[in-house]
Amino acid sequence: MPTAILTGQPVPGSSIEGDLRALGFEVRPATDAAHAETLLARVPEEDRVAVVDARFVGHVHALRLALTDPRFALAAIPGAVSARAAGRQALTRAMAREHSATGGDGVPGAGDGTAVVVDGLADRITAALDADGADVHRPALGSLVAAVPADPQGRNEARQAVAAVDEEAVRLKSAVKSGDGLFTTYCISPYSRYIARWCARRGLTPNQVTTASLLTALIAAGCAATGTRGGFVAAGVLLIASFVLDCTDGQLARYSLQYSTLGAWLDATFDRAKEFAFYAGLALGATHGGTDDVWALALAAMVLQTTRHMVDFAFIEAQQDADATSSAAPTAALSERLDGVGWSVWVRRVIILPIGERWAMIALLTALTTPRVTFCALLAWMAFATLYTTAGRVLRSVTRKARRTDRAAQALADLADNGPVVRLLARVMPATGPRVAPLAAALGTAAVLLAAWAWGPSWWVVLLAGLYTLCAAEAVSRPLTGPLDWLVPPLFRAGEYGTVLILAAKSGVNGVLPAAFGLVAAVAYHHYDTVYRIRGNAGAPPAWLVRATGGHEGRTLLVTVLAALLTAPQFEAALTALAVAVAVLVLSESIRFWVAAHQGGAPAVHDEGETA
């Protein structure tokens, strides 16, 4: 149970003890600095502990932000400081130093041993933590009040300031993620925040809401798979309901500060599972509802969406810890000027087709049109959004004066998902000559895709897949520190996924495309899981998993060989078996890792994921 050590002169009529107990703390008053240090030593190391000034006046939510947020080892506001297990030693050292500095009685500079109550100990501990270089989180309070008045007049003024603010309105507003898309901001968040509060008051957790969102989306996919107009209408309505719950889980986490490592993983992976399951449902519905086979379009949508996300992830990772800012770049300056024009911000957010706009479009078109129309419209908008965002990031990268750090280069190498063949070839590649990583990756990707398109399943494609492998080895033979090297991982995704798509489409057997869909979905999950591990500072998946799944080049070579060697029905069976094998490997390792991280007390996060 978390413990709050209440220090300083008690104030008659103060609600601080009740507020702390309402937040789940066991309150222990301290008579002096030595007593506070003794109480701190008695709190189990794994429990959260807080030091709070008894004179504190402020909103309960201000205390909640400083004392209960599981994401930060140390946090503080005026009059209160808290520590999780990871920050416990730093807090203990700071308190011991303050005890020593006050001569053991809580009065700075005193040394006569007189035992008096401790005033301002929490703030002095915070100052000591800052002096030690500790990373102390200070939550943005906005209009919330957190103060330690020194006299009755100041106390009355602070109480009036507290009464003047609608704390619940502030809490609800802060539950909504900033930077959401137009559809989410104006069509979902105005009421989903109240659903989040309803869930919080009934003890529901974000993970439960996330699971409900997944189940709703799966039911929507099932409705779409019926191929009837009524099923398509129900699917559209349920998809929007799933998105409402998808927004609600994050808002619930922010409203009640129920962040967790497991929750971040579930929220991120379930989003992809929901969307791709709905694609499959639409494809099945088109087949059941008539003779229209749109599996190729469904797979193309998944390939484009995943490649587009990899552009986003790789670019963001490439900018991590850069040693120069982008403020000098003309494109960044233009972007900053456009940010000052309100309508331009919304236009650009709509153009990039965030998840809110994307799901709204899919739901509407599913209910009113056919799966083919839905996929064609989705592919057209996603292609434009991909070109728009990629072009802008390329311009930023070539005009930005910054060097890529080793940490960013390693992240890009992990995102590349190089298998044993590329790793072996990269070690024997010459380390001299110009840096051509993006060019080499683009050349290899273009070669294998054009070969698959021109010849279909044939040994010529196997030969060009070998060239793709050589180009991939050249691309990663040196650290990915160039200005455009972040393009390498998404190019590899396009090469691998696109090859599977084209060969399956040209096989001439309807069942091959669903099998290819399953394979790409399993591999895409592996790549998304890699992103989430890197974002959580956990590094890439274990080397054995990358070797066992072959890396991007190993899977590409294998698929091209199978396509050339087997008949179409045999190719379908081989792709199905490969999809199952990859799914079992990556899912079992991913679940093991994230559950162990959650149970092991990994720093709690809540990945905001794609902009809603």
Coordinates of C-alpha atoms in Angstrom, one line a residue:
M1 CA 0.0 0.0 0.0
P2 CA 1.4 3.5 -0.8
T3 CA 2.4 5.6 2.1
A4 CA 2.2 9.4 2.5
I5 CA 4.4 11.0 5.2
L6 CA 2.7 14.1 6.3
T7 CA 5.2 16.7 7.6
G8 CA 4.9 20.2 9.1
Q9 CA 2.5 21.9 11.5
P10 CA -1.0 20.5 11.2
V11 CA -3.6 23.0 10.1
P12 CA -7.0 23.0 11.7
G13 CA -9.8 22.2 9.2
S14 CA -7.3 21.0 6.5
S15 CA -8.6 18.3 4.2
I16 CA -5.1 17.0 3.2
E17 CA -5.3 13.8 5.2
G18 CA -8.7 12.9 3.8
D19 CA -7.5 13.8 0.3
L20 CA -4.5 11.5 0.6
R21 CA -6.5 8.6 1.9
A22 CA -9.0 9.1 -1.0
L23 CA -6.0 8.6 -3.3
G24 CA -5.2 5.3 -1.7
F25 CA -2.4 6.4 0.7
E26 CA -1.8 5.3 4.2
V27 CA -1.1 8.6 6.0
R28 CA 1.7 8.7 8.7
P29 CA 2.3 12.1 10.4
A30 CA 5.9 12.9 11.1
T31 CA 6.9 15.1 14.2
D32 CA 10.3 16.0 12.9
A33 CA 12.9 15.3 10.2
A34 CA 14.3 12.3 12.1
H35 CA 10.9 10.9 12.5
A36 CA 10.2 11.4 8.8
E37 CA 13.4 9.6 7.9
T38 CA 12.4 6.7 10.2
L39 CA 9.0 6.5 8.7
L40 CA 10.5 6.4 5.2
A41 CA 12.8 3.6 6.1
R42 CA 9.8 1.5 7.3
V43 CA 8.0 1.7 4.0
P44 CA 8.7 -1.4 1.9
E45 CA 11.1 -0.7 -1.0
E46 CA 8.6 -1.8 -3.6
D47 CA 5.8 0.6 -2.4
R48 CA 5.3 4.1 -3.5
V49 CA 6.0 6.7 -0.9
A50 CA 5.2 10.4 -0.8
V51 CA 6.3 13.3 1.5
V52 CA 3.6 16.0 1.8
D53 CA 3.5 19.3 3.6
A54 CA 0.6 19.4 6.0
R55 CA 0.0 23.1 5.0
F56 CA -0.7 22.1 1.4
V57 CA -3.7 23.7 -0.3
G58 CA -4.7 22.6 -3.7
H59 CA -6.8 20.4 -5.9
V60 CA -7.0 16.7 -5.3
H61 CA -6.2 16.1 -9.0
A62 CA -2.9 18.1 -8.6
L63 CA -2.0 15.7 -5.8
R64 CA -3.1 12.7 -8.0
L65 CA -0.8 13.9 -10.8
A66 CA 2.2 14.2 -8.6
L67 CA 1.7 11.2 -6.3
T68 CA 0.1 8.4 -8.3
D69 CA 1.3 8.6 -11.9
P70 CA 3.1 5.2 -12.4
R71 CA 5.2 6.4 -15.4
F72 CA 7.7 8.4 -13.4
A73 CA 10.2 7.4 -10.7
L74 CA 10.1 10.8 -9.1
A75 CA 7.4 13.5 -9.3
A76 CA 6.8 16.7 -7.4
I77 CA 4.5 19.7 -7.1
P78 CA 4.8 22.5 -4.5
G79 CA 4.4 20.9 -1.1
A80 CA 4.6 17.3 -2.3
V81 CA 7.1 14.8 -3.7
S82 CA 6.7 11.1 -4.4
A83 CA 8.9 8.2 -5.5
R84 CA 8.3 4.8 -7.0
A85 CA 10.7 2.0 -6.2
A86 CA 13.1 3.1 -9.0
G87 CA 13.4 6.6 -7.4
R88 CA 13.4 5.4 -3.8
Q89 CA 17.2 5.6 -3.2
A90 CA 17.4 9.1 -4.6
L91 CA 14.6 10.2 -2.3
T92 CA 16.2 8.5 0.7
R93 CA 19.5 10.3 0.0
A94 CA 17.8 13.6 -0.4
M95 CA 15.9 13.3 2.9
A96 CA 19.0 12.1 4.8
R97 CA 20.9 15.1 3.5
E98 CA 18.1 17.5 4.5
H99 CA 18.0 15.9 8.0
S100 CA 21.7 16.3 8.3
A101 CA 21.6 19.9 7.0
T102 CA 19.0 20.9 9.6
G103 CA 20.9 19.4 12.5
G104 CA 18.3 16.7 12.9
D105 CA 15.4 19.0 14.0
G106 CA 13.9 20.3 10.7
V107 CA 15.2 23.8 11.2
P108 CA 17.9 24.8 8.7
G109 CA 21.1 25.6 10.4
A110 CA 19.9 24.5 13.8
G111 CA 22.0 22.0 15.8
D112 CA 20.7 22.0 19.4
G113 CA 18.7 18.8 18.9
T114 CA 15.4 20.4 19.7
A115 CA 12.6 18.3 18.2
V116 CA 10.2 20.5 16.3
V117 CA 7.8 19.9 13.5
V118 CA 9.1 20.0 10.0
D119 CA 8.0 22.9 7.7
G120 CA 8.8 22.8 4.0
L121 CA 10.5 19.4 4.1
A122 CA 8.9 18.2 0.9
D123 CA 10.0 21.3 -1.1
R124 CA 13.5 21.1 0.4
I125 CA 13.7 17.4 -0.6
T126 CA 12.7 18.3 -4.1
A127 CA 15.4 21.0 -4.3
A128 CA 17.9 18.4 -3.0
L129 CA 16.8 16.0 -5.7
D130 CA 17.3 18.7 -8.3
A131 CA 20.8 19.4 -7.0
D132 CA 21.6 15.7 -7.2
G133 CA 20.6 15.7 -10.9
A134 CA 17.7 13.4 -10.4
D135 CA 15.0 13.4 -13.0
V136 CA 12.0 14.8 -11.2
H137 CA 8.8 15.0 -13.2
R138 CA 6.7 18.1 -12.6
P139 CA 3.2 17.6 -14.1
A140 CA 1.7 20.5 -15.9
L141 CA -1.0 21.8 -13.6
G142 CA -2.6 24.4 -15.8
S143 CA -5.3 26.1 -13.8
L144 CA -5.1 23.6 -11.0
V145 CA -3.8 25.0 -7.7
A146 CA -0.9 23.5 -5.6
A147 CA 0.4 25.8 -2.9
V148 CA 1.9 25.9 0.6
P149 CA 0.7 29.2 2.1
A150 CA 2.9 30.6 4.9
D151 CA 0.1 32.5 6.7
P152 CA -3.7 32.5 7.2
Q153 CA -4.2 35.2 4.6
G154 CA -2.3 33.3 2.0
R155 CA -4.2 30.2 3.0
N156 CA -7.6 31.9 2.4
E157 CA -6.4 33.2 -0.9
A158 CA -5.3 29.7 -2.0
R159 CA -8.7 28.2 -0.9
Q160 CA -10.5 30.9 -3.0
A161 CA -8.3 30.0 -6.0
V162 CA -9.2 26.3 -5.5
A163 CA -12.9 27.1 -5.3
A164 CA -12.7 29.2 -8.5
V165 CA -11.6 26.3 -10.7
D166 CA -13.9 23.5 -11.8
E167 CA -11.5 20.6 -11.1
E168 CA -13.6 18.0 -12.7
A169 CA -13.8 20.0 -16.0
V170 CA -10.0 20.3 -16.0
R171 CA -9.6 16.6 -15.3
L172 CA -11.9 15.7 -18.2
K173 CA -10.2 18.1 -20.6
S174 CA -6.8 16.7 -19.7
A175 CA -8.0 13.2 -20.4
V176 CA -8.3 14.0 -24.1
K177 CA -5.1 13.6 -26.1
S178 CA -3.8 16.7 -27.7
G179 CA -3.1 16.7 -31.4
D180 CA -6.0 14.4 -32.3
G181 CA -7.5 14.5 -35.8
L182 CA -10.5 16.5 -36.9
F183 CA -13.0 13.7 -36.7
T184 CA -11.8 12.5 -33.3
T185 CA -11.7 16.0 -31.8
Y186 CA -15.1 17.1 -32.9
C187 CA -17.1 13.9 -33.3
I188 CA -15.7 11.5 -30.7
S189 CA -13.9 13.2 -27.8
P190 CA -16.8 15.5 -26.8
Y191 CA -18.7 12.5 -25.4
S192 CA -16.1 9.7 -25.1
R193 CA -14.4 11.5 -22.2
Y194 CA -17.7 11.1 -20.2
I195 CA -17.7 7.4 -21.1
A196 CA -14.2 7.3 -19.7
R197 CA -15.3 8.9 -16.5
W198 CA -18.2 6.5 -16.2
C199 CA -15.8 3.6 -16.6
A200 CA -13.5 5.1 -13.9
R201 CA -16.3 5.5 -11.4
R202 CA -17.2 1.8 -11.9
G203 CA -13.7 0.5 -11.4
L204 CA -13.2 -0.5 -15.1
T205 CA -9.6 -0.5 -16.3
P206 CA -8.2 0.8 -19.6
N207 CA -7.2 -2.8 -20.6
Q208 CA -10.8 -4.0 -20.2
V209 CA -12.0 -1.1 -22.4
T210 CA -9.3 -1.9 -24.9
T211 CA -10.4 -5.6 -25.0
A212 CA -14.0 -4.5 -25.4
S213 CA -12.9 -2.3 -28.4
L214 CA -11.2 -5.3 -30.0
L215 CA -14.2 -7.6 -29.5
T216 CA -16.5 -5.0 -31.0
A217 CA -14.2 -4.6 -34.0
L218 CA -14.1 -8.4 -34.5
I219 CA -17.9 -8.6 -34.4
A220 CA -17.9 -5.8 -37.0
A221 CA -15.6 -7.8 -39.2
G222 CA -17.9 -10.8 -38.8
C223 CA -20.9 -8.7 -39.9
A224 CA -19.0 -7.5 -42.9
A225 CA -18.1 -11.1 -43.8
T226 CA -21.8 -11.9 -44.2
G227 CA -21.7 -10.1 -47.5
T228 CA -25.3 -8.7 -47.0
R229 CA -26.3 -5.0 -47.0
G230 CA -27.6 -5.4 -43.5
G231 CA -24.3 -6.9 -42.4
F232 CA -22.3 -4.1 -44.0
V233 CA -24.4 -1.4 -42.3
A234 CA -24.0 -3.2 -38.9
A235 CA -20.3 -3.5 -39.6
G236 CA -20.0 0.3 -40.2
V237 CA -21.9 1.1 -37.0
L238 CA -19.9 -1.3 -34.9
L239 CA -16.6 -0.1 -36.3
I240 CA -17.4 3.4 -35.2
A241 CA -18.4 2.0 -31.8
S242 CA -15.1 0.2 -31.6
F243 CA -13.3 3.5 -32.3
V244 CA -15.2 5.3 -29.6
L245 CA -14.0 2.6 -27.2
D246 CA -10.5 2.9 -28.6
C247 CA -10.5 6.6 -27.7
T248 CA -12.1 5.9 -24.4
D249 CA -9.3 3.5 -23.2
G250 CA -6.7 6.2 -23.5
Q251 CA -8.9 8.8 -22.0
L252 CA -9.6 6.5 -19.1
A253 CA -5.9 6.0 -18.6
R254 CA -5.2 9.7 -18.5
Y255 CA -8.3 10.5 -16.4
S256 CA -7.4 8.0 -13.7
L257 CA -3.6 7.7 -14.4
Q258 CA -4.0 3.9 -15.0
Y259 CA -0.9 3.6 -17.2
S260 CA 0.8 0.3 -17.6
T261 CA 3.4 -1.4 -19.8
L262 CA 0.9 -4.2 -20.7
G263 CA -1.8 -1.6 -21.5
A264 CA 0.4 0.3 -23.9
W265 CA 1.2 -2.9 -25.8
L266 CA -2.4 -4.0 -25.9
D267 CA -3.6 -0.6 -27.1
A268 CA -1.1 -0.4 -29.9
T269 CA -1.3 -4.0 -31.1
F270 CA -5.1 -4.3 -30.9
D271 CA -5.4 -1.2 -33.2
R272 CA -3.6 -3.1 -35.9
A273 CA -5.5 -6.3 -35.2
K274 CA -8.8 -4.6 -35.4
E275 CA -8.1 -2.8 -38.7
F276 CA -6.6 -5.8 -40.5
A277 CA -9.4 -8.1 -39.2
F278 CA -11.9 -5.7 -40.7
Y279 CA -10.1 -5.8 -44.0
A280 CA -10.3 -9.6 -44.0
G281 CA -14.0 -9.4 -43.1
L282 CA -14.7 -7.1 -46.0
A283 CA -12.8 -9.3 -48.4
L284 CA -14.8 -12.4 -47.2
G285 CA -18.0 -10.4 -47.5
A286 CA -17.3 -9.5 -51.1
T287 CA -16.7 -13.1 -51.9
H288 CA -19.8 -14.4 -50.1
G289 CA -22.0 -11.6 -51.5
G290 CA -21.1 -12.3 -55.1
T291 CA -18.2 -13.0 -57.4
D292 CA -16.2 -10.0 -56.6
D293 CA -12.8 -11.0 -55.2
V294 CA -11.1 -8.1 -53.4
W295 CA -8.5 -10.0 -51.5
A296 CA -5.7 -8.4 -53.5
L297 CA -7.1 -5.0 -52.6
A298 CA -7.4 -6.0 -48.9
L299 CA -3.8 -7.2 -48.9
A300 CA -2.6 -4.1 -50.8
A301 CA -4.3 -1.9 -48.1
M302 CA -2.5 -3.7 -45.3
V303 CA 0.8 -3.5 -47.2
L304 CA 0.5 0.2 -47.8
Q305 CA -0.7 0.9 -44.3
T306 CA 2.1 -1.0 -42.7
T307 CA 4.8 0.5 -45.0
R308 CA 3.4 4.0 -44.3
H309 CA 3.5 3.4 -40.6
M310 CA 7.1 2.3 -40.9
V311 CA 7.9 5.6 -42.6
D312 CA 6.5 7.3 -39.6
F313 CA 8.3 5.1 -37.0
A314 CA 11.7 5.2 -38.8
F315 CA 11.7 8.9 -39.3
I316 CA 10.8 9.5 -35.6
E317 CA 13.5 7.2 -34.4
A318 CA 16.0 8.8 -36.7
Q319 CA 15.4 12.1 -35.1
Q320 CA 15.9 10.8 -31.5
D321 CA 18.8 12.5 -29.7
A322 CA 19.9 14.5 -32.7
D323 CA 22.6 16.9 -32.0
A324 CA 21.1 19.8 -33.8
T325 CA 17.5 21.1 -34.2
S326 CA 15.6 21.4 -37.3
S327 CA 14.7 25.1 -36.7
A328 CA 17.1 26.2 -39.4
A329 CA 15.6 24.1 -42.1
P330 CA 13.3 26.0 -44.5
T331 CA 10.7 23.2 -44.4
A332 CA 10.6 23.4 -40.6
A333 CA 10.3 27.1 -40.7
L334 CA 7.4 26.9 -43.2
S335 CA 5.7 24.3 -41.0
E336 CA 6.0 26.5 -38.0
R337 CA 4.4 29.4 -39.9
L338 CA 1.6 27.2 -41.0
D339 CA 1.0 26.0 -37.4
G340 CA 0.1 29.6 -36.7
V341 CA -2.8 29.4 -39.1
G342 CA -5.5 27.3 -37.4
W343 CA -7.3 26.0 -40.5
S344 CA -4.0 24.8 -42.0
V345 CA -3.3 22.6 -39.0
W346 CA -6.7 20.8 -39.4
V347 CA -6.2 20.5 -43.2
R348 CA -2.8 18.8 -42.8
R349 CA -4.2 16.5 -40.1
V350 CA -7.0 15.4 -42.4
I351 CA -4.6 14.9 -45.4
I352 CA -2.4 12.4 -43.6
L353 CA -5.5 10.2 -43.0
P354 CA -5.1 9.5 -39.2
I355 CA -6.9 6.6 -37.7
G356 CA -10.1 8.6 -36.9
E357 CA -10.6 9.8 -40.4
R358 CA -9.6 6.5 -41.8
W359 CA -12.0 4.4 -39.7
A360 CA -14.8 6.9 -40.3
M361 CA -14.3 6.7 -44.1
I362 CA -14.1 2.9 -44.0
A363 CA -17.3 2.7 -41.8
L364 CA -19.2 5.0 -44.0
L365 CA -18.2 3.4 -47.3
T366 CA -18.8 -0.1 -45.9
A367 CA -22.4 0.8 -44.9
L368 CA -23.2 2.7 -48.2
T369 CA -21.2 1.1 -51.0
T370 CA -19.3 -2.1 -51.8
P371 CA -16.0 -3.6 -50.4
R372 CA -14.3 -2.8 -53.8
V373 CA -15.3 0.9 -53.6
T374 CA -14.2 1.0 -50.0
F375 CA -10.8 -0.5 -50.7
C376 CA -10.2 1.6 -53.8
A377 CA -11.0 4.8 -52.0
L378 CA -8.9 3.8 -49.0
L379 CA -5.9 2.9 -51.2
A380 CA -6.1 6.2 -53.1
W381 CA -6.2 8.4 -50.0
M382 CA -3.5 6.3 -48.2
A383 CA -1.3 6.5 -51.3
F384 CA -1.6 10.3 -51.4
A385 CA -1.1 10.6 -47.6
T386 CA 2.0 8.4 -47.9
L387 CA 3.5 10.5 -50.7
Y388 CA 2.7 13.8 -48.8
T389 CA 4.2 12.8 -45.5
T390 CA 7.2 11.1 -47.0
A391 CA 8.0 14.0 -49.3
G392 CA 7.9 16.4 -46.4
R393 CA 10.1 14.3 -44.3
V394 CA 12.6 13.8 -47.1
L395 CA 12.8 17.6 -47.5
R396 CA 13.3 18.1 -43.8
S397 CA 16.0 15.5 -43.7
V398 CA 18.1 16.9 -46.6
T399 CA 17.9 20.5 -45.3
R400 CA 18.4 19.7 -41.6
K401 CA 21.9 20.2 -40.2
A402 CA 22.2 17.4 -37.8
R403 CA 24.2 14.2 -37.3
R404 CA 22.5 10.9 -36.6
T405 CA 23.4 9.5 -33.2
D406 CA 24.5 5.9 -32.6
R407 CA 21.3 5.3 -30.7
A408 CA 19.2 6.3 -33.6
A409 CA 21.4 4.3 -36.1
Q410 CA 20.9 1.2 -33.9
A411 CA 17.1 1.7 -33.8
L412 CA 17.0 1.9 -37.6
A413 CA 19.2 -1.2 -37.9
D414 CA 16.7 -3.0 -35.6
L415 CA 13.7 -1.8 -37.6
A416 CA 15.4 -3.1 -40.7
D417 CA 14.9 -6.7 -39.5
N418 CA 18.0 -8.1 -41.2
G419 CA 18.2 -11.9 -41.2
P420 CA 21.3 -14.1 -41.2
V421 CA 22.0 -13.9 -44.9
V422 CA 22.1 -10.1 -45.0
R423 CA 24.1 -9.9 -41.8
L424 CA 26.7 -12.3 -43.2
L425 CA 27.0 -10.5 -46.5
A426 CA 27.1 -7.1 -44.9
R427 CA 30.2 -8.1 -42.9
V428 CA 32.1 -8.8 -46.1
M429 CA 31.0 -5.7 -48.0
P430 CA 33.7 -3.1 -48.6
A431 CA 33.5 -0.2 -46.1
T432 CA 34.7 2.3 -48.6
G433 CA 33.0 4.4 -51.2
P434 CA 30.0 6.8 -51.0
R435 CA 27.1 6.1 -48.7
V436 CA 24.2 4.7 -50.8
A437 CA 22.0 3.0 -48.2
P438 CA 18.6 4.4 -49.4
L439 CA 19.6 4.1 -53.1
A440 CA 20.7 0.5 -52.6
A441 CA 17.5 -0.4 -50.7
A442 CA 15.4 1.3 -53.3
L443 CA 17.2 -0.5 -56.2
G444 CA 16.8 -3.9 -54.6
T445 CA 13.1 -3.3 -53.8
A446 CA 12.3 -2.0 -57.3
A447 CA 14.1 -5.0 -58.9
V448 CA 12.2 -7.7 -57.1
L449 CA 8.8 -6.0 -57.3
L450 CA 9.2 -5.4 -61.1
A451 CA 10.4 -8.9 -61.6
A452 CA 7.4 -10.3 -59.7
W453 CA 5.1 -8.1 -61.7
A454 CA 6.6 -9.0 -65.1
W455 CA 7.1 -12.7 -64.7
G456 CA 5.0 -13.8 -61.8
P457 CA 6.1 -17.1 -60.0
S458 CA 9.3 -18.0 -61.8
W459 CA 13.0 -18.5 -61.2
W460 CA 13.7 -15.1 -62.7
V461 CA 12.1 -13.6 -59.6
V462 CA 14.2 -15.8 -57.4
L463 CA 17.3 -14.4 -59.2
L464 CA 16.1 -10.8 -58.6
A465 CA 15.3 -11.7 -55.0
G466 CA 19.0 -12.6 -54.7
L467 CA 19.8 -9.1 -56.1
Y468 CA 17.4 -7.6 -53.5
T469 CA 19.4 -9.5 -50.8
L470 CA 22.7 -8.1 -52.1
C471 CA 21.4 -4.6 -52.2
A472 CA 20.0 -5.0 -48.7
A473 CA 23.4 -6.1 -47.4
E474 CA 25.0 -3.1 -49.1
A475 CA 22.4 -0.8 -47.6
V476 CA 23.2 -1.9 -44.0
S477 CA 26.9 -2.6 -44.3
R478 CA 27.6 0.6 -42.5
P479 CA 25.7 2.4 -39.7
L480 CA 22.5 4.1 -40.9
T481 CA 23.6 7.6 -40.0
G482 CA 22.9 9.3 -43.3
P483 CA 20.2 12.0 -43.6
L484 CA 17.9 9.7 -45.6
D485 CA 18.9 6.3 -44.1
W486 CA 15.6 6.2 -42.2
L487 CA 14.0 5.3 -45.6
V488 CA 15.8 1.9 -45.5
P489 CA 13.4 0.0 -43.1
P490 CA 10.2 1.1 -45.0
L491 CA 11.8 0.2 -48.3
F492 CA 12.5 -3.3 -47.0
R493 CA 8.9 -3.6 -45.8
A494 CA 7.6 -2.6 -49.3
G495 CA 10.0 -5.1 -50.9
E496 CA 9.0 -8.0 -48.8
Y497 CA 5.3 -7.4 -48.5
G498 CA 4.9 -6.3 -52.1
T499 CA 6.6 -9.4 -53.4
V500 CA 4.2 -11.6 -51.4
L501 CA 1.2 -9.6 -52.7
I502 CA 2.2 -9.7 -56.4
L503 CA 3.2 -13.4 -56.5
A504 CA 0.0 -14.4 -54.7
A505 CA -2.1 -12.2 -57.1
K506 CA -0.4 -13.8 -60.1
S507 CA -0.7 -17.4 -58.9
G508 CA -4.1 -17.8 -60.5
V509 CA -5.7 -19.5 -57.5
N510 CA -8.2 -17.6 -55.3
G511 CA -7.0 -19.2 -52.1
V512 CA -3.5 -18.0 -52.4
L513 CA -4.3 -14.4 -51.6
P514 CA -6.0 -15.1 -48.2
A515 CA -3.0 -17.2 -47.3
A516 CA -0.7 -14.4 -48.3
F517 CA -2.8 -12.0 -46.3
G518 CA -2.2 -14.2 -43.2
L519 CA 1.5 -14.3 -43.8
V520 CA 1.9 -10.5 -44.2
A521 CA -0.3 -10.0 -41.1
A522 CA 2.0 -12.2 -39.0
V523 CA 5.1 -10.6 -40.3
A524 CA 3.7 -7.1 -39.9
Y525 CA 2.9 -7.9 -36.3
H526 CA 6.5 -8.8 -35.8
H527 CA 7.6 -5.5 -37.2
Y528 CA 5.1 -3.5 -35.1
D529 CA 6.2 -5.4 -32.0
T530 CA 9.8 -4.3 -32.8
V531 CA 8.7 -0.7 -33.0
Y532 CA 6.9 -0.9 -29.6
R533 CA 9.9 -2.5 -27.9
I534 CA 12.2 0.2 -29.2
R535 CA 9.8 2.9 -28.1
G536 CA 9.8 1.3 -24.7
N537 CA 13.6 1.3 -24.6
A538 CA 13.6 -2.5 -24.5
G539 CA 15.7 -2.9 -27.7
A540 CA 14.9 -5.2 -30.5
P541 CA 13.4 -8.7 -30.3
P542 CA 15.9 -11.4 -29.4
A543 CA 18.4 -12.5 -32.1
W544 CA 17.1 -16.0 -32.1
L545 CA 13.6 -14.8 -33.2
V546 CA 15.0 -12.8 -36.1
R547 CA 17.1 -15.8 -37.1
A548 CA 14.2 -18.2 -36.8
T549 CA 11.9 -16.0 -38.9
G550 CA 14.6 -15.5 -41.5
G551 CA 14.7 -11.7 -41.6
H552 CA 13.1 -9.8 -44.4
E553 CA 15.5 -11.1 -47.0
G554 CA 15.1 -14.8 -45.9
R555 CA 11.4 -14.7 -46.0
T556 CA 11.5 -13.0 -49.4
L557 CA 13.9 -15.5 -50.9
L558 CA 11.8 -18.4 -49.4
V559 CA 8.5 -17.1 -50.9
T560 CA 10.0 -16.6 -54.3
V561 CA 11.5 -20.1 -54.3
L562 CA 8.2 -21.6 -53.2
A563 CA 6.3 -19.7 -55.9
A564 CA 8.7 -20.9 -58.6
L565 CA 8.9 -24.5 -57.4
L566 CA 5.3 -25.4 -56.4
T567 CA 2.0 -25.5 -58.1
A568 CA -0.6 -22.9 -57.2
P569 CA -2.4 -25.1 -54.7
Q570 CA 0.9 -26.2 -53.2
F571 CA 2.0 -22.6 -53.0
E572 CA -1.3 -21.8 -51.1
A573 CA -0.6 -24.6 -48.6
A574 CA 3.0 -23.5 -48.2
L575 CA 2.1 -19.9 -47.5
T576 CA -0.5 -21.0 -45.0
A577 CA 2.0 -23.1 -43.1
L578 CA 4.6 -20.3 -43.2
A579 CA 2.0 -17.9 -41.9
V580 CA 1.1 -20.2 -39.0
A581 CA 4.8 -20.8 -38.1
V582 CA 5.7 -17.1 -38.1
A583 CA 2.6 -16.2 -36.1
V584 CA 3.2 -18.8 -33.5
L585 CA 6.9 -17.7 -33.1
V586 CA 6.3 -14.0 -33.0
L587 CA 3.1 -14.1 -30.9
S588 CA 4.5 -16.4 -28.3
E589 CA 7.7 -14.4 -27.8
S590 CA 5.8 -11.1 -27.8
I591 CA 3.3 -12.2 -25.2
R592 CA 6.0 -13.7 -23.1
F593 CA 8.1 -10.5 -23.3
W594 CA 5.3 -8.0 -22.5
V595 CA 3.7 -10.0 -19.7
A596 CA 7.2 -10.5 -18.1
A597 CA 7.9 -6.8 -18.5
H598 CA 4.6 -5.9 -16.9
Q599 CA 5.1 -8.4 -14.0
G600 CA 8.7 -7.3 -13.5
G601 CA 7.8 -3.8 -12.8
A602 CA 9.0 -2.2 -16.0
P603 CA 8.4 1.6 -16.2
A604 CA 4.7 2.1 -16.9
V605 CA 4.0 3.8 -20.2
H606 CA 0.9 4.6 -22.3
D607 CA 1.9 4.6 -25.9
E608 CA -0.2 7.3 -27.6
G609 CA 0.3 5.4 -30.9
E610 CA -1.1 6.8 -34.1
T611 CA -2.8 10.2 -33.9
A612 CA -6.5 9.5 -33.6

